[in-house]
Amino acid sequence: MTKVGLIGLGVMGRPMAGHLQAAGHKLFVTKHRARLPQELLDGGAGACASGREVAEASQVVILMVPDTPDVEEVLFG
């Protein structure tokens, strides 16, 4: 079971997170723009306070954000 962090739970990230969780991976997520999906939390996803916390808890981190300013905000903000 891989510890996977996913930041960006919108149109693409939310379904990806669900598939990763269904495959048995431990998921760590944080709020970027929208609320954390309750179904992911109910499925055992770890809610983190920040992107840094997601990275510290995870072996792999996936960013699923729409554009360069969002990437910069997540990585450096």
mmCIF file of N, CA and C in Angstrom:
data_model
loop_
_atom_site.group_PDB
_atom_site.id
_atom_site.type_symbol
_atom_site.label_atom_id
_atom_site.label_comp_id
_atom_site.label_asym_id
_atom_site.label_seq_id
_atom_site.Cartn_x
_atom_site.Cartn_y
_atom_site.Cartn_z
ATOM 1 N N MET A 1 0.858 -1.182 0.000
ATOM 2 C CA MET A 1 0.000 0.000 0.000
ATOM 3 C C MET A 1 0.896 1.235 0.000
ATOM 4 N N THR A 2 0.776 2.043 -1.016
ATOM 5 C CA THR A 2 1.545 3.269 -1.142
ATOM 6 C C THR A 2 0.789 4.415 -0.480
ATOM 7 N N LYS A 3 1.510 5.275 0.192
ATOM 8 C CA LYS A 3 0.931 6.483 0.771
ATOM 9 C C LYS A 3 0.979 7.558 -0.307
ATOM 10 N N VAL A 4 -0.201 7.968 -0.779
ATOM 11 C CA VAL A 4 -0.306 8.901 -1.894
ATOM 12 C C VAL A 4 -0.940 10.199 -1.419
ATOM 13 N N GLY A 5 -0.286 11.306 -1.723
ATOM 14 C CA GLY A 5 -0.855 12.617 -1.466
ATOM 15 C C GLY A 5 -1.431 13.165 -2.755
ATOM 16 N N LEU A 6 -2.597 13.754 -2.675
ATOM 17 C CA LEU A 6 -3.212 14.330 -3.864
ATOM 18 C C LEU A 6 -3.720 15.721 -3.519
ATOM 19 N N ILE A 7 -3.219 16.698 -4.241
ATOM 20 C CA ILE A 7 -3.637 18.089 -4.040
ATOM 21 C C ILE A 7 -4.312 18.546 -5.326
ATOM 22 N N GLY A 8 -5.551 18.959 -5.193
ATOM 23 C CA GLY A 8 -6.354 19.357 -6.345
ATOM 24 C C GLY A 8 -7.447 18.325 -6.563
ATOM 25 N N LEU A 9 -8.549 18.479 -5.859
ATOM 26 C CA LEU A 9 -9.621 17.484 -5.891
ATOM 27 C C LEU A 9 -10.834 18.006 -6.651
ATOM 28 N N GLY A 10 -10.559 18.530 -7.835
ATOM 29 C CA GLY A 10 -11.626 19.057 -8.681
ATOM 30 C C GLY A 10 -12.135 18.008 -9.656
ATOM 31 N N VAL A 11 -12.438 18.443 -10.849
ATOM 32 C CA VAL A 11 -13.053 17.597 -11.865
ATOM 33 C C VAL A 11 -12.213 16.345 -12.171
ATOM 34 N N MET A 12 -10.902 16.489 -12.249
ATOM 35 C CA MET A 12 -10.038 15.341 -12.541
ATOM 36 C C MET A 12 -9.471 14.703 -11.273
ATOM 37 N N GLY A 13 -9.071 15.520 -10.310
ATOM 38 C CA GLY A 13 -8.410 15.003 -9.122
ATOM 39 C C GLY A 13 -9.309 14.178 -8.218
ATOM 40 N N ARG A 14 -10.554 14.578 -8.099
ATOM 41 C CA ARG A 14 -11.479 13.859 -7.213
ATOM 42 C C ARG A 14 -11.686 12.409 -7.669
ATOM 43 N N PRO A 15 -11.997 12.163 -8.954
ATOM 44 C CA PRO A 15 -12.135 10.767 -9.390
ATOM 45 C C PRO A 15 -10.818 9.988 -9.283
ATOM 46 N N MET A 16 -9.693 10.638 -9.604
ATOM 47 C CA MET A 16 -8.401 9.960 -9.470
ATOM 48 C C MET A 16 -8.169 9.529 -8.026
ATOM 49 N N ALA A 17 -8.467 10.417 -7.096
ATOM 50 C CA ALA A 17 -8.298 10.099 -5.678
ATOM 51 C C ALA A 17 -9.176 8.914 -5.277
ATOM 52 N N GLY A 18 -10.390 8.896 -5.767
ATOM 53 C CA GLY A 18 -11.291 7.784 -5.466
ATOM 54 C C GLY A 18 -10.772 6.460 -5.995
ATOM 55 N N HIS A 19 -10.220 6.478 -7.199
ATOM 56 C CA HIS A 19 -9.661 5.246 -7.781
ATOM 57 C C HIS A 19 -8.438 4.778 -7.004
ATOM 58 N N LEU A 20 -7.590 5.707 -6.612
ATOM 59 C CA LEU A 20 -6.409 5.341 -5.817
ATOM 60 C C LEU A 20 -6.828 4.742 -4.480
ATOM 61 N N GLN A 21 -7.812 5.347 -3.871
ATOM 62 C CA GLN A 21 -8.311 4.848 -2.588
ATOM 63 C C GLN A 21 -8.941 3.463 -2.755
ATOM 64 N N ALA A 22 -9.723 3.285 -3.802
ATOM 65 C CA ALA A 22 -10.366 1.993 -4.057
ATOM 66 C C ALA A 22 -9.344 0.899 -4.343
ATOM 67 N N ALA A 23 -8.191 1.293 -4.889
ATOM 68 C CA ALA A 23 -7.132 0.323 -5.181
ATOM 69 C C ALA A 23 -6.339 -0.058 -3.934
ATOM 70 N N GLY A 24 -6.668 0.571 -2.799
ATOM 71 C CA GLY A 24 -6.037 0.196 -1.547
ATOM 72 C C GLY A 24 -4.910 1.090 -1.076
ATOM 73 N N HIS A 25 -4.674 2.189 -1.787
ATOM 74 C CA HIS A 25 -3.613 3.108 -1.363
ATOM 75 C C HIS A 25 -4.108 3.991 -0.223
ATOM 76 N N LYS A 26 -3.217 4.328 0.680
ATOM 77 C CA LYS A 26 -3.542 5.276 1.756
ATOM 78 C C LYS A 26 -3.444 6.668 1.162
ATOM 79 N N LEU A 27 -4.506 7.442 1.283
ATOM 80 C CA LEU A 27 -4.609 8.738 0.629
ATOM 81 C C LEU A 27 -4.514 9.865 1.648
ATOM 82 N N PHE A 28 -3.738 10.894 1.306
ATOM 83 C CA PHE A 28 -3.633 12.103 2.119
ATOM 84 C C PHE A 28 -4.017 13.282 1.240
ATOM 85 N N VAL A 29 -4.914 14.124 1.735
ATOM 86 C CA VAL A 29 -5.445 15.228 0.931
ATOM 87 C C VAL A 29 -5.475 16.508 1.753
ATOM 88 N N THR A 30 -5.525 17.618 1.050
ATOM 89 C CA THR A 30 -5.699 18.915 1.694
ATOM 90 C C THR A 30 -6.620 19.769 0.840
ATOM 91 N N LYS A 31 -7.221 20.729 1.451
ATOM 92 C CA LYS A 31 -8.110 21.653 0.747
ATOM 93 C C LYS A 31 -7.261 22.612 -0.083
ATOM 94 N N HIS A 32 -7.557 22.710 -1.376
ATOM 95 C CA HIS A 32 -6.894 23.713 -2.221
ATOM 96 C C HIS A 32 -7.876 24.838 -2.519
ATOM 97 N N ARG A 33 -8.983 24.515 -3.144
ATOM 98 C CA ARG A 33 -9.999 25.534 -3.434
ATOM 99 C C ARG A 33 -11.365 25.147 -2.880
ATOM 100 N N ALA A 34 -11.705 23.890 -3.012
ATOM 101 C CA ALA A 34 -13.020 23.426 -2.574
ATOM 102 C C ALA A 34 -12.877 22.591 -1.306
ATOM 103 N N ARG A 35 -13.989 22.301 -0.695
ATOM 104 C CA ARG A 35 -13.984 21.434 0.483
ATOM 105 C C ARG A 35 -13.457 20.056 0.138
ATOM 106 N N LEU A 36 -12.959 19.374 1.152
ATOM 107 C CA LEU A 36 -12.527 17.996 0.945
ATOM 108 C C LEU A 36 -13.756 17.124 0.738
ATOM 109 N N PRO A 37 -13.731 16.266 -0.273
ATOM 110 C CA PRO A 37 -14.882 15.395 -0.531
ATOM 111 C C PRO A 37 -15.122 14.436 0.634
ATOM 112 N N GLN A 38 -16.314 14.457 1.146
ATOM 113 C CA GLN A 38 -16.657 13.635 2.309
ATOM 114 C C GLN A 38 -16.484 12.149 2.026
ATOM 115 N N GLU A 39 -16.744 11.726 0.783
ATOM 116 C CA GLU A 39 -16.617 10.300 0.477
ATOM 117 C C GLU A 39 -15.168 9.825 0.599
ATOM 118 N N LEU A 40 -14.204 10.700 0.322
ATOM 119 C CA LEU A 40 -12.794 10.331 0.488
ATOM 120 C C LEU A 40 -12.440 10.235 1.967
ATOM 121 N N LEU A 41 -12.941 11.186 2.744
ATOM 122 C CA LEU A 41 -12.690 11.153 4.182
ATOM 123 C C LEU A 41 -13.346 9.934 4.821
ATOM 124 N N ASP A 42 -14.581 9.644 4.401
ATOM 125 C CA ASP A 42 -15.281 8.464 4.918
ATOM 126 C C ASP A 42 -14.558 7.174 4.542
ATOM 127 N N GLY A 43 -13.849 7.202 3.411
ATOM 128 C CA GLY A 43 -13.099 6.042 2.952
ATOM 129 C C GLY A 43 -11.738 5.901 3.613
ATOM 130 N N GLY A 44 -11.402 6.838 4.510
ATOM 131 C CA GLY A 44 -10.158 6.729 5.250
ATOM 132 C C GLY A 44 -9.053 7.682 4.839
ATOM 133 N N ALA A 45 -9.328 8.607 3.941
ATOM 134 C CA ALA A 45 -8.301 9.567 3.545
ATOM 135 C C ALA A 45 -7.901 10.423 4.737
ATOM 136 N N GLY A 46 -6.621 10.699 4.834
ATOM 137 C CA GLY A 46 -6.123 11.573 5.879
ATOM 138 C C GLY A 46 -6.243 13.023 5.459
ATOM 139 N N ALA A 47 -6.924 13.818 6.267
ATOM 140 C CA ALA A 47 -7.079 15.240 5.984
ATOM 141 C C ALA A 47 -5.882 15.981 6.559
ATOM 142 N N CYS A 48 -5.162 16.683 5.712
ATOM 143 C CA CYS A 48 -3.968 17.423 6.123
ATOM 144 C C CYS A 48 -4.257 18.919 6.094
ATOM 145 N N ALA A 49 -3.551 19.653 6.942
ATOM 146 C CA ALA A 49 -3.771 21.096 7.049
ATOM 147 C C ALA A 49 -3.098 21.887 5.939
ATOM 148 N N SER A 50 -2.105 21.288 5.264
ATOM 149 C CA SER A 50 -1.365 22.029 4.244
ATOM 150 C C SER A 50 -0.738 21.063 3.239
ATOM 151 N N GLY A 51 -0.267 21.626 2.130
ATOM 152 C CA GLY A 51 0.461 20.832 1.148
ATOM 153 C C GLY A 51 1.723 20.236 1.735
ATOM 154 N N ARG A 52 2.378 20.974 2.600
ATOM 155 C CA ARG A 52 3.583 20.469 3.269
ATOM 156 C C ARG A 52 3.258 19.223 4.084
ATOM 157 N N GLU A 53 2.156 19.274 4.808
ATOM 158 C CA GLU A 53 1.749 18.123 5.615
ATOM 159 C C GLU A 53 1.432 16.918 4.729
ATOM 160 N N VAL A 54 0.800 17.163 3.584
ATOM 161 C CA VAL A 54 0.531 16.088 2.623
ATOM 162 C C VAL A 54 1.850 15.458 2.187
ATOM 163 N N ALA A 55 2.818 16.300 1.819
ATOM 164 C CA ALA A 55 4.110 15.801 1.347
ATOM 165 C C ALA A 55 4.839 15.010 2.428
ATOM 166 N N GLU A 56 4.789 15.469 3.653
ATOM 167 C CA GLU A 56 5.467 14.783 4.747
ATOM 168 C C GLU A 56 4.852 13.421 5.046
ATOM 169 N N ALA A 57 3.544 13.271 4.799
ATOM 170 C CA ALA A 57 2.849 12.021 5.096
ATOM 171 C C ALA A 57 2.902 11.019 3.948
ATOM 172 N N SER A 58 3.311 11.456 2.759
ATOM 173 C CA SER A 58 3.171 10.659 1.547
ATOM 174 C C SER A 58 4.506 10.184 0.987
ATOM 175 N N GLN A 59 4.415 9.087 0.246
ATOM 176 C CA GLN A 59 5.559 8.601 -0.512
ATOM 177 C C GLN A 59 5.564 9.196 -1.917
ATOM 178 N N VAL A 60 4.379 9.485 -2.426
ATOM 179 C CA VAL A 60 4.185 10.049 -3.758
ATOM 180 C C VAL A 60 3.171 11.180 -3.623
ATOM 181 N N VAL A 61 3.429 12.306 -4.294
ATOM 182 C CA VAL A 61 2.475 13.415 -4.272
ATOM 183 C C VAL A 61 2.066 13.734 -5.705
ATOM 184 N N ILE A 62 0.774 13.842 -5.920
ATOM 185 C CA ILE A 62 0.213 14.192 -7.223
ATOM 186 C C ILE A 62 -0.449 15.559 -7.105
ATOM 187 N N LEU A 63 -0.096 16.461 -8.019
ATOM 188 C CA LEU A 63 -0.776 17.750 -8.107
ATOM 189 C C LEU A 63 -1.719 17.702 -9.292
ATOM 190 N N MET A 64 -2.970 18.043 -9.069
ATOM 191 C CA MET A 64 -3.949 18.066 -10.144
ATOM 192 C C MET A 64 -4.637 19.428 -10.096
ATOM 193 N N VAL A 65 -3.838 20.453 -10.407
ATOM 194 C CA VAL A 65 -4.335 21.825 -10.391
ATOM 195 C C VAL A 65 -4.273 22.377 -11.809
ATOM 196 N N PRO A 66 -5.076 23.406 -12.134
ATOM 197 C CA PRO A 66 -5.288 23.776 -13.526
ATOM 198 C C PRO A 66 -4.181 24.546 -14.236
ATOM 199 N N ASP A 67 -3.396 25.352 -13.538
ATOM 200 C CA ASP A 67 -2.457 26.188 -14.288
ATOM 201 C C ASP A 67 -1.241 26.573 -13.456
ATOM 202 N N THR A 68 -0.318 27.262 -14.084
ATOM 203 C CA THR A 68 0.962 27.591 -13.458
ATOM 204 C C THR A 68 0.807 28.358 -12.141
ATOM 205 N N PRO A 69 -0.027 29.384 -12.054
ATOM 206 C CA PRO A 69 -0.153 30.077 -10.764
ATOM 207 C C PRO A 69 -0.596 29.136 -9.638
ATOM 208 N N ASP A 70 -1.480 28.191 -9.943
ATOM 209 C CA ASP A 70 -1.915 27.244 -8.926
ATOM 210 C C ASP A 70 -0.777 26.308 -8.519
ATOM 211 N N VAL A 71 -0.004 25.849 -9.485
ATOM 212 C CA VAL A 71 1.144 24.996 -9.186
ATOM 213 C C VAL A 71 2.120 25.758 -8.286
ATOM 214 N N GLU A 72 2.420 26.986 -8.647
ATOM 215 C CA GLU A 72 3.331 27.798 -7.841
ATOM 216 C C GLU A 72 2.798 28.014 -6.436
ATOM 217 N N GLU A 73 1.497 28.248 -6.312
ATOM 218 C CA GLU A 73 0.896 28.437 -4.993
ATOM 219 C C GLU A 73 1.042 27.188 -4.134
ATOM 220 N N VAL A 74 0.774 26.027 -4.738
ATOM 221 C CA VAL A 74 0.869 24.767 -3.996
ATOM 222 C C VAL A 74 2.311 24.471 -3.603
ATOM 223 N N LEU A 75 3.237 24.667 -4.523
ATOM 224 C CA LEU A 75 4.626 24.315 -4.252
ATOM 225 C C LEU A 75 5.362 25.332 -3.396
ATOM 226 N N PHE A 76 5.075 26.609 -3.587
ATOM 227 C CA PHE A 76 5.886 27.638 -2.947
ATOM 228 C C PHE A 76 5.103 28.568 -2.012
ATOM 229 N N GLY A 77 3.772 28.457 -2.024
ATOM 230 C CA GLY A 77 2.944 29.381 -1.256
ATOM 231 C C GLY A 77 2.843 29.087 0.204
#
